[in-house]
PDB file of C-alpha atoms in Angstrom:
ATOM      1  CA  MET G 136     107.426 121.967 135.446  1.00 51.00           C
ATOM      2  CA  ARG G 137     108.428 125.588 134.773  1.00 51.00           C
ATOM      3  CA  THR G 138     105.827 128.358 134.523  1.00 49.00           C
ATOM      4  CA  GLY G 139     106.764 129.042 130.848  1.00 48.00           C
ATOM      5  CA  SER G 140     106.436 125.396 129.980  1.00 50.00           C
ATOM      6  CA  ARG G 141     103.035 125.156 131.698  1.00 54.00           C
ATOM      7  CA  ALA G 142     101.779 128.232 129.911  1.00 49.00           C
ATOM      8  CA  LEU G 143     102.906 126.756 126.552  1.00 44.00           C
ATOM      9  CA  LEU G 144     101.302 123.399 127.317  1.00 42.00           C
ATOM     10  CA  THR G 145      98.063 125.124 128.339  1.00 43.00           C
ATOM     11  CA  ALA G 146      98.009 127.205 125.120  1.00 42.00           C
ATOM     12  CA  VAL G 147      98.638 124.093 122.973  1.00 40.00           C
ATOM     13  CA  LEU G 148      95.827 122.135 124.785  1.00 38.00           C
ATOM     14  CA  LEU G 149      93.399 125.010 124.431  1.00 39.00           C
ATOM     15  CA  THR G 150      94.221 125.424 120.716  1.00 42.00           C
ATOM     16  CA  ALA G 151      93.735 121.693 120.136  1.00 40.00           C
ATOM     17  CA  THR G 152      90.427 121.629 122.038  1.00 38.00           C
ATOM     18  CA  THR G 153      89.201 124.654 120.137  1.00 41.00           C
ATOM     19  CA  ALA G 154      90.206 123.164 116.749  1.00 44.00           C
ATOM     20  CA  CYS G 155      88.442 119.929 117.625  1.00 45.00           C
ATOM     21  CA  GLY G 156      85.338 121.879 118.558  1.00 51.00           C
ATOM     22  CA  ALA G 157      85.503 123.895 115.360  1.00 79.00           C
ATOM     23  CA  LEU G 158      85.999 120.805 113.284  1.00 77.00           C
ATOM     24  CA  ALA G 159      82.936 119.120 114.891  1.00 87.00           C
ATOM     25  CA  GLU G 160      80.869 122.202 114.213  1.00 90.00           C
ATOM     26  CA  ARG G 161      82.014 122.352 110.570  1.00 91.00           C
ATOM     27  CA  ARG G 162      81.286 118.645 110.199  1.00 93.00           C
ATOM     28  CA  ASP G 163      77.803 119.101 111.661  1.00 94.00           C
ATOM     29  CA  ASP G 164      77.052 122.030 109.351  1.00 94.00           C
ATOM     30  CA  ALA G 165      78.270 120.109 106.310  1.00 96.00           C
ATOM     31  CA  LEU G 166      76.157 117.093 107.376  1.00 95.00           C
ATOM     32  CA  ALA G 167      73.088 119.424 107.709  1.00 95.00           C
ATOM     33  CA  THR G 168      73.641 120.720 104.141  1.00 95.00           C
ATOM     34  CA  VAL G 169      73.960 117.179 102.718  1.00 94.00           C
ATOM     35  CA  THR G 170      70.832 116.105 104.620  1.00 94.00           C
ATOM     36  CA  VAL G 171      68.760 119.049 103.295  1.00 93.00           C
ATOM     37  CA  PHE G 172      70.084 118.372  99.763  1.00 92.00           C
ATOM     38  CA  GLU G 173      69.200 114.618  99.992  1.00 92.00           C
ATOM     39  CA  GLN G 174      65.718 115.408 101.374  1.00 92.00           C
ATOM     40  CA  ALA G 175      65.070 117.786  98.517  1.00 91.00           C
ATOM     41  CA  LEU G 176      66.224 115.091  96.026  1.00 88.00           C
ATOM     42  CA  ARG G 177      64.004 112.526  97.656  1.00 89.00           C
ATOM     43  CA  THR G 178      60.925 114.753  97.590  1.00 91.00           C
ATOM     44  CA  GLY G 179      61.588 116.308  94.206  1.00 89.00           C
ATOM     45  CA  GLN G 180      61.883 119.871  95.471  1.00 91.00           C
ATOM     46  CA  LYS G 181      64.028 121.779  92.988  1.00 91.00           C
ATOM     47  CA  GLU G 182      64.241 125.153  94.799  1.00 93.00           C
ATOM     48  CA  PRO G 183      66.066 123.753  97.837  1.00 93.00           C
ATOM     49  CA  LEU G 184      68.348 121.752  95.541  1.00 92.00           C
ATOM     50  CA  CYS G 185      69.347 124.830  93.578  1.00 94.00           C
ATOM     51  CA  ALA G 186      69.808 126.858  96.753  1.00 95.00           C
ATOM     52  CA  ALA G 187      72.195 124.200  98.099  1.00 95.00           C
ATOM     53  CA  LEU G 188      74.483 124.378  95.045  1.00 95.00           C
ATOM     54  CA  ALA G 189      77.656 126.370  95.095  1.00 97.00           C
ATOM     55  CA  PRO G 190      77.594 129.426  92.786  1.00 96.00           C
ATOM     56  CA  GLY G 191      80.009 127.921  90.211  1.00 96.00           C
ATOM     57  CA  THR G 192      78.123 124.644  90.148  1.00 96.00           C
ATOM     58  CA  ARG G 193      74.789 126.303  89.630  1.00 96.00           C
ATOM     59  CA  GLU G 194      76.222 128.487  86.879  1.00 96.00           C
ATOM     60  CA  GLU G 195      77.798 125.510  85.086  1.00 95.00           C
ATOM     61  CA  LEU G 196      74.529 123.530  85.319  1.00 94.00           C
ATOM     62  CA  GLU G 197      72.466 126.412  83.905  1.00 95.00           C
ATOM     63  CA  GLU G 198      74.982 127.204  81.119  1.00 95.00           C
ATOM     64  CA  SER G 199      75.352 123.589  79.972  1.00 92.00           C
ATOM     65  CA  ALA G 200      71.572 123.017  80.008  1.00 92.00           C
ATOM     66  CA  ARG G 201      70.750 126.460  78.686  1.00 94.00           C
ATOM     67  CA  ALA G 202      67.979 126.516  81.257  1.00 94.00           C
ATOM     68  CA  SER G 203      67.161 127.586  84.758  1.00 95.00           C
ATOM     69  CA  CYS G 204      68.621 125.547  87.532  1.00 94.00           C
ATOM     70  CA  GLU G 205      65.237 124.010  88.392  1.00 92.00           C
ATOM     71  CA  ARG G 206      64.641 122.887  84.809  1.00 91.00           C
ATOM     72  CA  ALA G 207      68.189 121.736  84.336  1.00 91.00           C
ATOM     73  CA  LEU G 208      67.969 119.485  87.428  1.00 87.00           C
ATOM     74  CA  GLU G 209      64.898 117.815  85.969  1.00 83.00           C
ATOM     75  CA  ASP G 210      67.007 116.746  82.972  1.00 81.00           C
ATOM     76  CA  GLU G 211      69.863 115.518  85.181  1.00 80.00           C
ATOM     77  CA  GLU G 212      67.667 113.104  87.196  1.00 76.00           C
ATOM     78  CA  ILE G 213      70.060 112.805  90.080  1.00 83.00           C
ATOM     79  CA  PRO G 214      68.816 109.789  92.068  1.00 77.00           C
ATOM     80  CA  ALA G 215      67.978 109.984  95.747  1.00 80.00           C
ATOM     81  CA  ALA G 216      71.128 108.695  97.472  1.00 83.00           C
ATOM     82  CA  GLY G 217      70.007 107.522 100.910  1.00 85.00           C
ATOM     83  CA  ALA G 218      71.690 107.982 104.240  1.00 89.00           C
ATOM     84  CA  VAL G 219      75.037 109.492 104.817  1.00 93.00           C
ATOM     85  CA  ARG G 220      77.513 106.702 105.626  1.00 95.00           C
ATOM     86  CA  HIS G 221      80.698 108.823 106.006  1.00 94.00           C
ATOM     87  CA  LEU G 222      81.647 112.504 106.016  1.00 96.00           C
ATOM     88  CA  ASP G 223      85.234 113.820 105.665  1.00 95.00           C
ATOM     89  CA  VAL G 224      85.931 117.495 106.266  1.00 95.00           C
ATOM     90  CA  TYR G 225      89.279 118.953 105.124  1.00 92.00           C
ATOM     91  CA  GLY G 226      89.436 122.692 105.874  1.00 91.00           C
ATOM     92  CA  ASP G 227      86.905 124.322 103.506  1.00 94.00           C
ATOM     93  CA  GLN G 228      86.198 121.151 101.556  1.00 96.00           C
ATOM     94  CA  ALA G 229      84.083 118.095 102.448  1.00 97.00           C
ATOM     95  CA  ARG G 230      83.081 114.774 100.976  1.00 96.00           C
ATOM     96  CA  ALA G 231      79.947 112.910 101.961  1.00 96.00           C
ATOM     97  CA  VAL G 232      79.603 109.285 101.040  1.00 95.00           C
ATOM     98  CA  LEU G 233      75.966 108.246 100.951  1.00 94.00           C
ATOM     99  CA  ASP G 234      74.361 104.855 100.264  1.00 93.00           C
ATOM    100  CA  ARG G 235      74.152 105.529  96.478  1.00 90.00           C
ATOM    101  CA  ASP G 236      76.122 108.673  95.880  1.00 91.00           C
ATOM    102  CA  THR G 237      79.052 110.809  96.793  1.00 94.00           C
ATOM    103  CA  VAL G 238      78.567 114.575  97.303  1.00 95.00           C
ATOM    104  CA  PHE G 239      81.305 117.146  97.455  1.00 96.00           C
ATOM    105  CA  LEU G 240      80.950 120.464  99.334  1.00 97.00           C
ATOM    106  CA  ALA G 241      82.848 123.668  99.880  1.00 97.00           C
ATOM    107  CA  HIS G 242      82.467 126.184 102.673  1.00 96.00           C
ATOM    108  CA  PHE G 243      81.486 129.729 101.658  1.00 95.00           C
ATOM    109  CA  PRO G 244      80.871 132.798 103.837  1.00 93.00           C
ATOM    110  CA  GLY G 245      77.174 131.860 103.917  1.00 92.00           C
ATOM    111  CA  GLY G 246      77.811 128.237 104.848  1.00 95.00           C
ATOM    112  CA  TRP G 247      78.400 124.938 103.133  1.00 97.00           C
ATOM    113  CA  LYS G 248      77.340 124.442  99.477  1.00 97.00           C
ATOM    114  CA  VAL G 249      77.288 121.434  97.197  1.00 96.00           C
ATOM    115  CA  THR G 250      80.005 121.600  94.502  1.00 97.00           C
ATOM    116  CA  ALA G 251      79.292 118.173  92.898  1.00 95.00           C
ATOM    117  CA  ALA G 252      76.631 115.523  93.232  1.00 93.00           C
ATOM    118  CA  GLY G 253      75.622 112.362  91.555  1.00 91.00           C
ATOM    119  CA  CYS G 254      79.285 111.295  91.793  1.00 92.00           C
ATOM    120  CA  ARG G 255      80.614 107.803  91.222  1.00 90.00           C
ATOM    121  CA  PRO G 256      84.132 106.690  91.905  1.00 89.00           C
ATOM    122  CA  ARG G 257      86.297 105.372  89.058  1.00 91.00           C
ATOM    123  CA  SER G 258      89.346 103.245  89.297  1.00 91.00           C
ATOM    124  CA  GLU G 259      92.451 105.405  89.532  1.00 91.00           C
ATOM    125  CA  GLN G 260      90.596 108.411  88.041  1.00 91.00           C
ATOM    126  CA  PRO G 261      88.658 111.370  89.450  1.00 91.00           C
ATOM    127  CA  TYR G 262      85.027 110.885  90.356  1.00 92.00           C
ATOM    128  CA  GLN G 263      82.462 111.022  87.530  1.00 93.00           C
ATOM    129  CA  CYS G 264      79.765 113.555  88.689  1.00 92.00           C
ATOM    130  CA  MET G 265      76.416 114.346  87.059  1.00 90.00           C
ATOM    131  CA  VAL G 266      76.392 117.831  88.527  1.00 91.00           C
ATOM    132  CA  LYS G 267      79.618 119.715  89.036  1.00 92.00           C
ATOM    133  CA  GLY G 268      81.136 123.181  88.939  1.00 86.00           C
ATOM    134  CA  ARG G 269      84.168 124.493  87.159  1.00 73.00           C
TER     135      ARG G 269
END
């Protein structure tokens, strides 16, 4: 194998390895966010729930309820969803399928945030979500 070909192969392998490592880290971070969100749902802690929401989602929730995030979440009554069964990460977006919910996330400079929760799939239509952003 020529030196140029070896160098190119090495560069490709290093990039692939780094990308896999980065994806695993992003996946772990998204999973941690969903886990904190689910624990807060299960224990009824509104502050961590609101902190986990993406800015647009929190804003939409507060505007539609005409109340603070904490009070608006009381009205939504998002059920505790159980364990994460599957997590897909696509760039800066993620979808977590739990026992009784699907949660969507987006990656922001400060980390992963929940963009939609209390989501149910619908046949050949977008998910129907209790809490969602714009």
